[in-house]
XYZ file of C-alpha atoms in Angstrom:
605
model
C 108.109 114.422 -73.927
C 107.728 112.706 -76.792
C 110.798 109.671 -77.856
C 111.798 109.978 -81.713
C 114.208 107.005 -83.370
C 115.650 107.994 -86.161
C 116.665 105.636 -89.208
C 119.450 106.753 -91.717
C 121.726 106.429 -93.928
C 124.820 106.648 -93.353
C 125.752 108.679 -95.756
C 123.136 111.365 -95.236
C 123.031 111.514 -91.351
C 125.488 114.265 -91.391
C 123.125 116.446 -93.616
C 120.450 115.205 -91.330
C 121.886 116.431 -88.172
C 122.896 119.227 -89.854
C 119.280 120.332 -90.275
C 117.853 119.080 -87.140
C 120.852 121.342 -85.570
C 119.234 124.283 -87.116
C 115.412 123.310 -86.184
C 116.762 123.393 -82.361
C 114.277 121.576 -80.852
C 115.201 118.074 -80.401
C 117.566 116.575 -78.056
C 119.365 114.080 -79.158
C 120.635 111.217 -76.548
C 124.374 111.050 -76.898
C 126.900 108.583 -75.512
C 128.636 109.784 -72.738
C 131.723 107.774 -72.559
C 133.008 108.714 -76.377
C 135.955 110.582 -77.021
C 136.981 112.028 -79.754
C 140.650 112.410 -81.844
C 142.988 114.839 -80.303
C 142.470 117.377 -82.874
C 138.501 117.064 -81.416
C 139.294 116.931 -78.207
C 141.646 120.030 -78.511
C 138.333 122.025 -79.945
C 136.403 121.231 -76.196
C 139.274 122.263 -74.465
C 140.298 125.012 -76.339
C 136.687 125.974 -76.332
C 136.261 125.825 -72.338
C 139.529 127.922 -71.714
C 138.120 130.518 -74.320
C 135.091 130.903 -72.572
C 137.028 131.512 -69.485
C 139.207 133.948 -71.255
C 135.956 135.806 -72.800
C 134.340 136.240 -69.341
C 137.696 137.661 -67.963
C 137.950 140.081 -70.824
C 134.483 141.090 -70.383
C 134.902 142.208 -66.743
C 138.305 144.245 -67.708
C 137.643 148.094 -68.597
C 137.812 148.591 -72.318
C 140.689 150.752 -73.804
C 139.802 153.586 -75.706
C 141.608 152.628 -78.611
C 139.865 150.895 -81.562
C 142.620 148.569 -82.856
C 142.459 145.545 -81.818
C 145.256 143.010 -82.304
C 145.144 140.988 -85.909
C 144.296 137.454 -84.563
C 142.323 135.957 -82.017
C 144.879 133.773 -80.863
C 147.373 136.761 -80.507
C 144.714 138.442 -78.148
C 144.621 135.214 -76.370
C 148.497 135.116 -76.031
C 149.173 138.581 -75.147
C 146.160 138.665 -72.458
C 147.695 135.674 -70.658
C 151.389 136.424 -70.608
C 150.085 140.267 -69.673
C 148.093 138.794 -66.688
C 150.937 136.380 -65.442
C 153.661 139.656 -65.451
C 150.320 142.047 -63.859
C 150.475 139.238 -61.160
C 154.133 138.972 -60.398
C 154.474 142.923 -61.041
C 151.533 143.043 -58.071
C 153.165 140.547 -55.291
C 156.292 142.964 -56.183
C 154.778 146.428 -55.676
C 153.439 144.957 -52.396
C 156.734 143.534 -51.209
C 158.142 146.469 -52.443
C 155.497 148.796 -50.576
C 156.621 147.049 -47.176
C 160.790 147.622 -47.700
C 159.775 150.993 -48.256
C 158.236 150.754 -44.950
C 160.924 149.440 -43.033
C 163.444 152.176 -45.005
C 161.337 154.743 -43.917
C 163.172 153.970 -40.467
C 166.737 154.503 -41.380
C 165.850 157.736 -44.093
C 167.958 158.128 -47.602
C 171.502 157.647 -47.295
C 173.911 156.972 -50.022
C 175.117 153.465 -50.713
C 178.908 154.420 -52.088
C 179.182 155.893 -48.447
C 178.609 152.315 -47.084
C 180.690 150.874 -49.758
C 183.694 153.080 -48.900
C 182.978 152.458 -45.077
C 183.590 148.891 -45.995
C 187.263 149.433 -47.636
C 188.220 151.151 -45.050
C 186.959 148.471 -42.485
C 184.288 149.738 -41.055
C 180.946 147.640 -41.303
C 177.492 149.017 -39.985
C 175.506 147.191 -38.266
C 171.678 147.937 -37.771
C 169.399 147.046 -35.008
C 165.918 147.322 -33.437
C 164.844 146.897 -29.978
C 162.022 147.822 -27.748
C 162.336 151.402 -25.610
C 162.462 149.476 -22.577
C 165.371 147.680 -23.313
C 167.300 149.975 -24.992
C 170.696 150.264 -22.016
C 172.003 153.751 -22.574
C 175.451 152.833 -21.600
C 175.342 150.362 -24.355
C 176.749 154.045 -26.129
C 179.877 154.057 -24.141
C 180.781 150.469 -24.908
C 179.875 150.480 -28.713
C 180.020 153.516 -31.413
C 176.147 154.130 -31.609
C 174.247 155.947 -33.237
C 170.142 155.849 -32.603
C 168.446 156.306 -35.995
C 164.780 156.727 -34.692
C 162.667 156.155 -32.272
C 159.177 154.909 -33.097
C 156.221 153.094 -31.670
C 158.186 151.937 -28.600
C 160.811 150.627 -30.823
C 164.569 151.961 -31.091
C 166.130 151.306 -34.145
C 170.331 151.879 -33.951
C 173.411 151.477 -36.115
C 176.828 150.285 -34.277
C 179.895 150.326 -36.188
C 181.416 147.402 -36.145
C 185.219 146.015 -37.298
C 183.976 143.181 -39.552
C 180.486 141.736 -40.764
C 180.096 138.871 -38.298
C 181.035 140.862 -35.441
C 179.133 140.064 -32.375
C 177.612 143.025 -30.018
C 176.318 142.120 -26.406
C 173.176 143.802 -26.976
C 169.580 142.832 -26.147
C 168.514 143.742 -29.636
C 167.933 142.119 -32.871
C 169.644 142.347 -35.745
C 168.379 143.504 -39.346
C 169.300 142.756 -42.741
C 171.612 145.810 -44.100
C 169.073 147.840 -46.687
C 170.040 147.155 -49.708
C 168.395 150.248 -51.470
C 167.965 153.846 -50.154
C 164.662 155.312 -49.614
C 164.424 157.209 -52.421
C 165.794 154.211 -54.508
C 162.910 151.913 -53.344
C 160.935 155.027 -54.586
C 161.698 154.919 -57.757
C 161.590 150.898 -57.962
C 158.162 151.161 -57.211
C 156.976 153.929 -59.557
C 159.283 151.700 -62.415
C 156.861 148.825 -61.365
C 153.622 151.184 -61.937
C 154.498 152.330 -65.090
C 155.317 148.550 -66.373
C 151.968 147.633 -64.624
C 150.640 150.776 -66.958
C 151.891 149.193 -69.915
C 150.648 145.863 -69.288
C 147.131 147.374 -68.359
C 146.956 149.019 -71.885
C 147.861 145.176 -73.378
C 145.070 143.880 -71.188
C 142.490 146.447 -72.659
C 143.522 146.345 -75.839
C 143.395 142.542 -75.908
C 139.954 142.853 -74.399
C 138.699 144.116 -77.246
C 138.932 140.777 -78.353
C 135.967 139.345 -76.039
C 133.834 139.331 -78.303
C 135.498 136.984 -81.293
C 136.924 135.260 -78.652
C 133.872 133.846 -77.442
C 132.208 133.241 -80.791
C 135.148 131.513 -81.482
C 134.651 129.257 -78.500
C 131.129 128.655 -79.430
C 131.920 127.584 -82.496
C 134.371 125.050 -81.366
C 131.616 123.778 -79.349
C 129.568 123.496 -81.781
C 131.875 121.815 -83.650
C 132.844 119.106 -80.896
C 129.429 118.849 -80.259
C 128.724 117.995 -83.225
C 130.656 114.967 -83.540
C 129.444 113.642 -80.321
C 126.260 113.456 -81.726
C 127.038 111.955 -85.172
C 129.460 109.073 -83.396
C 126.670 108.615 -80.847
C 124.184 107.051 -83.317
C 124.609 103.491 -83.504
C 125.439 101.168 -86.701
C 123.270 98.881 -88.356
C 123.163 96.788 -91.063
C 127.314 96.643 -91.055
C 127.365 99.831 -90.749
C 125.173 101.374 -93.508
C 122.553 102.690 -91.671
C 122.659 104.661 -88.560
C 120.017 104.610 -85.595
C 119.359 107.984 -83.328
C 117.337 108.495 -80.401
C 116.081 111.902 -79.813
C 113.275 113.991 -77.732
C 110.800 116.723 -78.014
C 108.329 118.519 -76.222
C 104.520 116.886 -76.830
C 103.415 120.655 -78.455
C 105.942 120.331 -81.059
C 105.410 116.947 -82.000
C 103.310 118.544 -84.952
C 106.433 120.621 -86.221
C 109.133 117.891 -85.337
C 106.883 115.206 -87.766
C 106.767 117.758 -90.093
C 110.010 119.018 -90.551
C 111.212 115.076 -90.634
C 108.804 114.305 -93.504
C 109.863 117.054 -95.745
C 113.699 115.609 -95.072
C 112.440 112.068 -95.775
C 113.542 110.494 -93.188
C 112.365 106.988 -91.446
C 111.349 107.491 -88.147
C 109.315 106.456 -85.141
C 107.833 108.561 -82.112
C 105.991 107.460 -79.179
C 105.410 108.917 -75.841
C 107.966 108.884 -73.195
C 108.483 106.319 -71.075
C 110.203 106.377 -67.554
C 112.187 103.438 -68.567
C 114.204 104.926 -71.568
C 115.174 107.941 -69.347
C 113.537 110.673 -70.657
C 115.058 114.525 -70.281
C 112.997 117.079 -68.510
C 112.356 120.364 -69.121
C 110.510 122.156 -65.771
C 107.801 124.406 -66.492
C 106.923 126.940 -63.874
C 105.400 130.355 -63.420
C 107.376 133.562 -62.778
C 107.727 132.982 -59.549
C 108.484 129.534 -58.709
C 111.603 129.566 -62.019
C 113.450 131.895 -60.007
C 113.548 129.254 -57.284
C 114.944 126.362 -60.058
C 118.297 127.498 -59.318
C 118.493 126.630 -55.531
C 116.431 123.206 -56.333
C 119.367 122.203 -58.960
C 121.721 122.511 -56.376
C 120.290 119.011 -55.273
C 119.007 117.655 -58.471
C 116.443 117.204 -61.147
C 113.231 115.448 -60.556
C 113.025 112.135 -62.517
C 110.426 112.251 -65.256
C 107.991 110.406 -63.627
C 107.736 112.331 -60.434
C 106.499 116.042 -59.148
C 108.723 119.153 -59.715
C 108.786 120.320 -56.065
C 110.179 123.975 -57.040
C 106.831 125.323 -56.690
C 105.804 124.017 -53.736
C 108.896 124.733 -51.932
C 109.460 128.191 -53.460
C 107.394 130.113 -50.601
C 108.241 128.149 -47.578
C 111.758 128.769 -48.973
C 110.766 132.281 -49.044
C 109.594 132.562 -45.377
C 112.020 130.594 -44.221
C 115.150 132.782 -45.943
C 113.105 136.243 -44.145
C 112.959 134.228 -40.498
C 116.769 133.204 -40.852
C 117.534 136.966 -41.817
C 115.125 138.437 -39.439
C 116.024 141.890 -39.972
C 114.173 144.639 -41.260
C 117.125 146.749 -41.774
C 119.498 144.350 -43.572
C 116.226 143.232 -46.735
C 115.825 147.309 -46.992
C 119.943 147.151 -47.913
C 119.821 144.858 -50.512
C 116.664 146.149 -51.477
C 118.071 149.265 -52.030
C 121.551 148.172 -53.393
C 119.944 145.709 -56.278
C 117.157 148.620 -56.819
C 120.179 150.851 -57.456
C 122.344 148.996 -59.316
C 119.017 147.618 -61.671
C 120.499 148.822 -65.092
C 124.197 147.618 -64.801
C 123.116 143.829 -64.256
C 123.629 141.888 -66.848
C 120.771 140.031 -68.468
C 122.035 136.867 -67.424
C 121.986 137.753 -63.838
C 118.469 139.447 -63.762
C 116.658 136.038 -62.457
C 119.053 136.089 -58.883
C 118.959 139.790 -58.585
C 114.756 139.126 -58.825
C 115.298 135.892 -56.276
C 117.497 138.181 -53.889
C 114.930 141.273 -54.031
C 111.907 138.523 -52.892
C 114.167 137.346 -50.216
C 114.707 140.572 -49.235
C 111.345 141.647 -48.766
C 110.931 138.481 -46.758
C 113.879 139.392 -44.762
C 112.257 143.047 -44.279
C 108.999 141.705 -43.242
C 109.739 138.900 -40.335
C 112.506 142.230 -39.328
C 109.609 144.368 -38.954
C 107.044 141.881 -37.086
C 109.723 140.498 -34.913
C 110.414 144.072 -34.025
C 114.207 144.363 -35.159
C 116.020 146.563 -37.701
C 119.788 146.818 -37.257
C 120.156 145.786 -34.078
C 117.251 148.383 -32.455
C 114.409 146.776 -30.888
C 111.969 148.937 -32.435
C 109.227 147.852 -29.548
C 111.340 150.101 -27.582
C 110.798 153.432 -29.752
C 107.483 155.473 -28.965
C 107.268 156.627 -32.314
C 106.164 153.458 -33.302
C 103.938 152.621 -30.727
C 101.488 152.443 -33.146
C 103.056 149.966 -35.067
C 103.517 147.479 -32.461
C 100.232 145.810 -32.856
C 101.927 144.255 -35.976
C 104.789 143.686 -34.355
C 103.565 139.240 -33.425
C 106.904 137.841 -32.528
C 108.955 139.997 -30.346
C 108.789 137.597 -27.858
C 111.324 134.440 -28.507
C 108.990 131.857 -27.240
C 106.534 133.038 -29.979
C 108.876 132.905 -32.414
C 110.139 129.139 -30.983
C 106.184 127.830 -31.420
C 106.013 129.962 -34.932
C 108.796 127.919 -36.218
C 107.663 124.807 -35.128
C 104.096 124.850 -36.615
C 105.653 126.300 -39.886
C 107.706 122.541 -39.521
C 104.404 120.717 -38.928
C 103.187 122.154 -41.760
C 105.859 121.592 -44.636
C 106.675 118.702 -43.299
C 102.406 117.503 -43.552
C 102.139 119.500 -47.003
C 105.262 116.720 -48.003
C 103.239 113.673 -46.848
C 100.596 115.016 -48.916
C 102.537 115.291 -52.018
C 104.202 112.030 -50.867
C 100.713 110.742 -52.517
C 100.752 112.307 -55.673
C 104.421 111.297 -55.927
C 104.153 107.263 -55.215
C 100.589 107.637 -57.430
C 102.745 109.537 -60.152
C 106.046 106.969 -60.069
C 103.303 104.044 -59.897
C 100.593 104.950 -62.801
C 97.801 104.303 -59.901
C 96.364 105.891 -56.637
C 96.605 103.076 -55.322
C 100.505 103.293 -54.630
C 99.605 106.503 -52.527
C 97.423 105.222 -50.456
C 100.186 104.316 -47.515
C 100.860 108.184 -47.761
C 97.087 108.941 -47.913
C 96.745 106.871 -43.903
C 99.540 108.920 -42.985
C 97.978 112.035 -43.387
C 94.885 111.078 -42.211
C 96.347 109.742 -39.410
C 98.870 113.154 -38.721
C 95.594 114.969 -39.169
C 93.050 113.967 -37.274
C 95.112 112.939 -34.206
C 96.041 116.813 -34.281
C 92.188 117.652 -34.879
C 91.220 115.584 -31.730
C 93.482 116.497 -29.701
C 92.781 120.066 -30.643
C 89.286 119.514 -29.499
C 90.471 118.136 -26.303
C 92.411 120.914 -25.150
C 89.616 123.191 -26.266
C 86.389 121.686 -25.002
C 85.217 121.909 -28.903
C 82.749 119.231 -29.375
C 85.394 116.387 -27.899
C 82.527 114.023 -27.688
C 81.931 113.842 -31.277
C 85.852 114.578 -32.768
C 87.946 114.236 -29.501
C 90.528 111.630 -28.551
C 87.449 109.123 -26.984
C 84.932 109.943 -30.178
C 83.973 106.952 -32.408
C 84.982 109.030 -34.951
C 88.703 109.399 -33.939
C 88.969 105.613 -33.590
C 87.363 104.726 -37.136
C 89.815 107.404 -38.538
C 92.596 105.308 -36.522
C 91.223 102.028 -38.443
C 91.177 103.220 -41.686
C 94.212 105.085 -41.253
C 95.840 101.865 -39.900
C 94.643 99.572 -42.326
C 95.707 102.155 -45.558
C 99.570 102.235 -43.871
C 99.931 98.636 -42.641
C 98.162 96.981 -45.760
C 99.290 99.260 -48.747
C 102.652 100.315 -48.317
C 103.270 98.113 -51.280
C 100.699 97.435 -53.945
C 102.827 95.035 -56.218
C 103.723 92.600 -52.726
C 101.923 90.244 -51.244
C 99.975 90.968 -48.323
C 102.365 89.803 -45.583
C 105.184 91.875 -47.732
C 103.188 94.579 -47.962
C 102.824 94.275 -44.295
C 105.603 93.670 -43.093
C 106.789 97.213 -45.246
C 104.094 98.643 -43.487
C 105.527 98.090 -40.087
C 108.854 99.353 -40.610
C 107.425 102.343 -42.036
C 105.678 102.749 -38.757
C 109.164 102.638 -37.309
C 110.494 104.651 -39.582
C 107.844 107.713 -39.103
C 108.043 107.904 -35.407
C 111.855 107.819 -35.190
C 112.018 110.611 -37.670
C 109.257 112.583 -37.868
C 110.027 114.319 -34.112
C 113.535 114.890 -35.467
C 112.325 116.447 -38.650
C 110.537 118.963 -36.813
C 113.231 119.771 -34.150
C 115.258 121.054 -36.909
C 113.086 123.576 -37.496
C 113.648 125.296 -34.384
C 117.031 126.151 -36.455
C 114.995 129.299 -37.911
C 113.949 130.791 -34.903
C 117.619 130.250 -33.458
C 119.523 131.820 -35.971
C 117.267 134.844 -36.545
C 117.313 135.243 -32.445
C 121.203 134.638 -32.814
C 121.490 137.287 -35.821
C 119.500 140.153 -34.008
C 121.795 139.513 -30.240
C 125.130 140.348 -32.694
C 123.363 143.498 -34.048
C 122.633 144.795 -30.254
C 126.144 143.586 -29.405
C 127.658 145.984 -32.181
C 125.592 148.900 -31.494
C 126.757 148.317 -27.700
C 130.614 148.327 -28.172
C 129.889 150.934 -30.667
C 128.622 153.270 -28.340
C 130.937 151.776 -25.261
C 134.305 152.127 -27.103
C 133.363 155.589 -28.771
C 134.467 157.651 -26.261
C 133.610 161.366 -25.536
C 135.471 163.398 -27.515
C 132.713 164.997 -30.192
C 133.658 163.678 -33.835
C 135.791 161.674 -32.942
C 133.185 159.267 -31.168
C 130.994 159.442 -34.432
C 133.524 158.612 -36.469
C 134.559 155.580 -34.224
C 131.056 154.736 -33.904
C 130.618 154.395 -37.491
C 133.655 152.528 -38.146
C 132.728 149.938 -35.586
C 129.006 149.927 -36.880
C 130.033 149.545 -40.611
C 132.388 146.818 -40.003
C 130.331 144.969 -37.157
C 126.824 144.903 -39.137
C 129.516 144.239 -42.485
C 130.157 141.061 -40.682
C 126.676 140.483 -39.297
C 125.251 140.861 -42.721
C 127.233 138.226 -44.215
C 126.692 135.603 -41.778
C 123.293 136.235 -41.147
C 122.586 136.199 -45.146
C 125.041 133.030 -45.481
C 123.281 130.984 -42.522
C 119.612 132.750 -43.301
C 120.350 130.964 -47.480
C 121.898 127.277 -46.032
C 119.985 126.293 -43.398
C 116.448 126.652 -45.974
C 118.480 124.887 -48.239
C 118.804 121.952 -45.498
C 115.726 122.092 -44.347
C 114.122 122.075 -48.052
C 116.302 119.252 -49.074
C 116.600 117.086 -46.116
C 113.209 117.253 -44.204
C 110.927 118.551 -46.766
C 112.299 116.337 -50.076
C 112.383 113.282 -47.341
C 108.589 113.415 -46.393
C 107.605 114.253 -50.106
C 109.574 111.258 -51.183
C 111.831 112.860 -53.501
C 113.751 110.566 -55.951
C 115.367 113.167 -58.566
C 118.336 111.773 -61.040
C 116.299 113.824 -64.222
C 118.630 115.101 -67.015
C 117.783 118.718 -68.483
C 116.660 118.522 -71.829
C 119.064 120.157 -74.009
C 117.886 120.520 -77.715
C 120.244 119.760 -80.213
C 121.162 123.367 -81.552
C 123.543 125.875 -82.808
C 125.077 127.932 -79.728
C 127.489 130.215 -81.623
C 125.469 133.649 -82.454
C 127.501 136.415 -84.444
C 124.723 139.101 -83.659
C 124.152 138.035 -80.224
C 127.930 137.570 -78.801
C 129.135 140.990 -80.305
């Protein structure tokens, strides 16, 4: 990045901005505690709820009609007070839907009947009880009459000489109906039609979206705006104003350029950790449609390594282990493959990230011999196959998991140097990391060679060369864990870093065993499922299928959703927690943001 002051007149730094707002390239450093008047304020708020309002309409079906209503803000008004009556007109239809239940019990009858009952001092009384305790001779005490008789229920009417009346019944007593069945009938269908008419308001405001949102960009821009004008600070009582801003270093050229046409005083130097730089990260196709899950922690800091890229493909693998199931990646697959053309643009990037963790999910299905549930060891037709098929067996899968920890969690250490060389200017500051890893590696290499009889004389446990290793190693750890201490600091650093690793380096990889578990626990549900599926089916032809495949939707439903729920979280723990840890991940970066217009006629309708 490169770091631009700006010196102006007062007068002119509106007509400045102005300009730099439609160059779009700069980001200017605003103040983050200012607040505008209300009248500003109003614009950001008015701005976010528009926005909201936009999206909303968006989603809603479009009504064939053209017109559209004559203002903005009398879309806006007759979309919300249409969705606050569409709400209250749905908790009615559904309260309404169960009366209509319960009337279905006692039938239509006609309410003057009741009424004139009533006059003449009769009241009815209605009831429910269960079959069994329904006491026949309960009929030649009271003047009963049993309405239905339903799902081991009874439900009765005794008439009574008064409303309070007490019967010595083992039954409970209902509320009266207060509509007929064919009354609640037509209360419902009233509600439908008025949620008709409300549905029409809805599309027809919806039409709307678009000048809605432009209008809520444009209010942005607006407040934005003034943030950055009041965010340059006053000199010389006020005459002149003072901005900080940022580029990228390749448009330095066309930033210069653009500020010496407009006359302006100015200064530019290269960034410098210390004035807080924003970041822009810079990947390849691959590794941007990872940026998403590494914001979900943080930026990197300016002076320190993006680790998107590098934890893109163990993120990758690890999503497919979690998964671990050949025939839930072909689904979504298949689903985001159909359903290509009606994403929007916006969404393209996480339908891309889901397809590659898909195929991950596919693959680790396929070699740990699992697709919905079927151990596909276990089918001759694929006998062929099953020389692919590496980690069938859980122990496999256990040791798989725990060398892919030992080596993320060595590929950190290793960019643990680049990172403390990075934050410090030198490689000096790396060179703790650096013993580390030469320490993590060649104990592994010896005793590699000792449990293999390769040449342990020479690289073994006992070899001179394993003990010089040792030295160095010790010496780079103990004696450089801080360049800018003295030696006993430095020291004394190093120790506690030696406590440090071996506390929490076997803990680090323990929680890797997580992948193997939940792809083990993932694949046991899926045989469970198919079990009851074909245990509770029955044997009565059609019938069975059709239970079958009611229990097998629902049960690999559910499956699906924890499995893809646990198979995305525990990567993102892992990633953030034991592989950010070892690679000595700072973060606190702010995205760079160029100071531009965000309202686009052409693009928003």
């Amino acid at each position: 990045m490169t770091r631009y002051t700006f010196v102006l007149h007062a007068e002119e730094t509106p007509n400045f901005l102005e300009n730099l707002r439609e160059l779009g390239v700069v980001d200017i450093t605003t103040v983050k505690s200012w607040r505008g008047d209300d009248k500003i304020e109003a614009l950001n708020t008015n701005s976010c709820n528009y926005l909201k309002i936009a999206k909303a309409m968006r989603s809603f079906k479009s009504s064939s009609t053209n017109e559209k209503f004559a203002t903005i803000e009398e879309a806006i008004n007759e979309w919300e007070e249409a969705s606050r009556k569409t709400s209250e007109l749905e908790a009615k239809i559904a309260k309404a839907e169960e009366d209509l239940k319960s009337l279905e019990i006692w039938g239509d009858f006609d309410k003057e009947i009741i009424k004139t009952l009533k006059s003449e001092g009769v009241y009815l009384h209605f009831f429910v009880t269960s079959a069994k305790n329904y006491f026949s001779p309960w009929e030649q005490i009271y003047p009963i009459e049993v309405i239905e008789r339903k799902d081991s229920k009874v439900y009765f009417i005794i008439a009574g000489e008064s409303a309070t009346e007490k019967f010595d019944v083992n039954a409970t007593e209902l509320r009266a109906p207060e509509m007929s069945y064919l009354e609640k009938q037509a209360q419902i269908e009233q509600y439908i039609k008025e949620q008709k008419e409300l549905q029409d308001i809805l599309a027809k405001a919806a039409l709307s979206a678009g000048d809605i949102k432009q209008k809520a960009l444009e209010d942005s821009d607006v407040y934005n705006f003034e943030h950055t004008l009041n965010s340059a600070e006053d000199a010389v009582e006020g005459y002149v104003k003072i901005l900080e801003g940022w580029s990228e270093k390749n448009l330095t050229e066309k930033v210069t350029g653009f500020l010496d046409d407009n006359e302006v005083i100015y200064y530019y130097e290269d960034a410098k950790i210390e004035n807080n730089p924003p970041i822009k990260l810079k990947n390849n196709f691959f590794a941007r449609l990872f940026e998403p899950v590494g914001r979900l922690y943080m930026n990197p800091a300016y002076n320190e390594l993006d680790l998107t890229p590098f934890f893109a493909p163990f993120f990758m693998i690890f999503f497919g282990m979690c998964l671990g199931d050949a025939g839930y990646g072909l689904m979504f697959i298949i689903a985001i493959t159909a359903l290509w053309k009606k994403i929007p643009k916006n969404y393209k990037d996480y339908a891309k990230l889901v397809l590659y963790l898909a195929a991950a999910g596919t693959f680790f299905g396929f070699i740990s011999g699992n697709m919905f549930g079927i151990e596909l060891i276990k089918i001759d037709a694929l006998k062929g196959c099953q020389k692919y098929m590496l980690l069938t067996d859980p122990i496999k899968s256990f040791y798989f998991s725990i060398i892919l920890g030992v080596i993320q969690v060595m590929f950190g250490q290793i960019l643990r140097i680049v990172n403390r060389s990075k934050r410090g200017g030198s490689f000096i500051y790396g060179l703790s990391s650096l013993g580390w890893c030469i320490l993590f590696l060649s104990s592994m290499g010896a005793y590699a060679a000792d449990l293999m009889s390769w040449n342990a004389a020479y690289i073994g446990t006992g070899s001179i060369a394993y003990k010089i290793t040792l030295i160095v190693a010790g010496v780079l750890i103990l004696f450089f864990a801080n360049p800018k201490a003295n030696i006993f600091a430095s020291f004394g650093k190093g120790l506690y870093s030696i406590y440090e690793m071996a506390t929490g380096i076997i803990g680090d990889l323990i929680s890797y065993v997580r992948l193997f578990a939940i792809g083990l626990a993932g694949a046991i549900i899926a045989q469970v499922f198919n079990e009851l599926a074909i245990g509770l089916s029955g044997d009565i032809i059609i019938l069975k299928q059709i239970i079958m495949l009611i229990i097998l939707v629902i049960g690999h439903g559910l499956n699906i959703f924890v499995s893809s729920l646990g198979a995305f979280v525990h990567p993102v723990r892992l990633t953030f927690v034991e592989f950010y840890k070892n690679a000595e991940f700072e973060g606190g970066g702010r995205s760079f943001n160029p100071f531009r217009k965000s309202a686009n006629c052409e693009e928003n309708n």
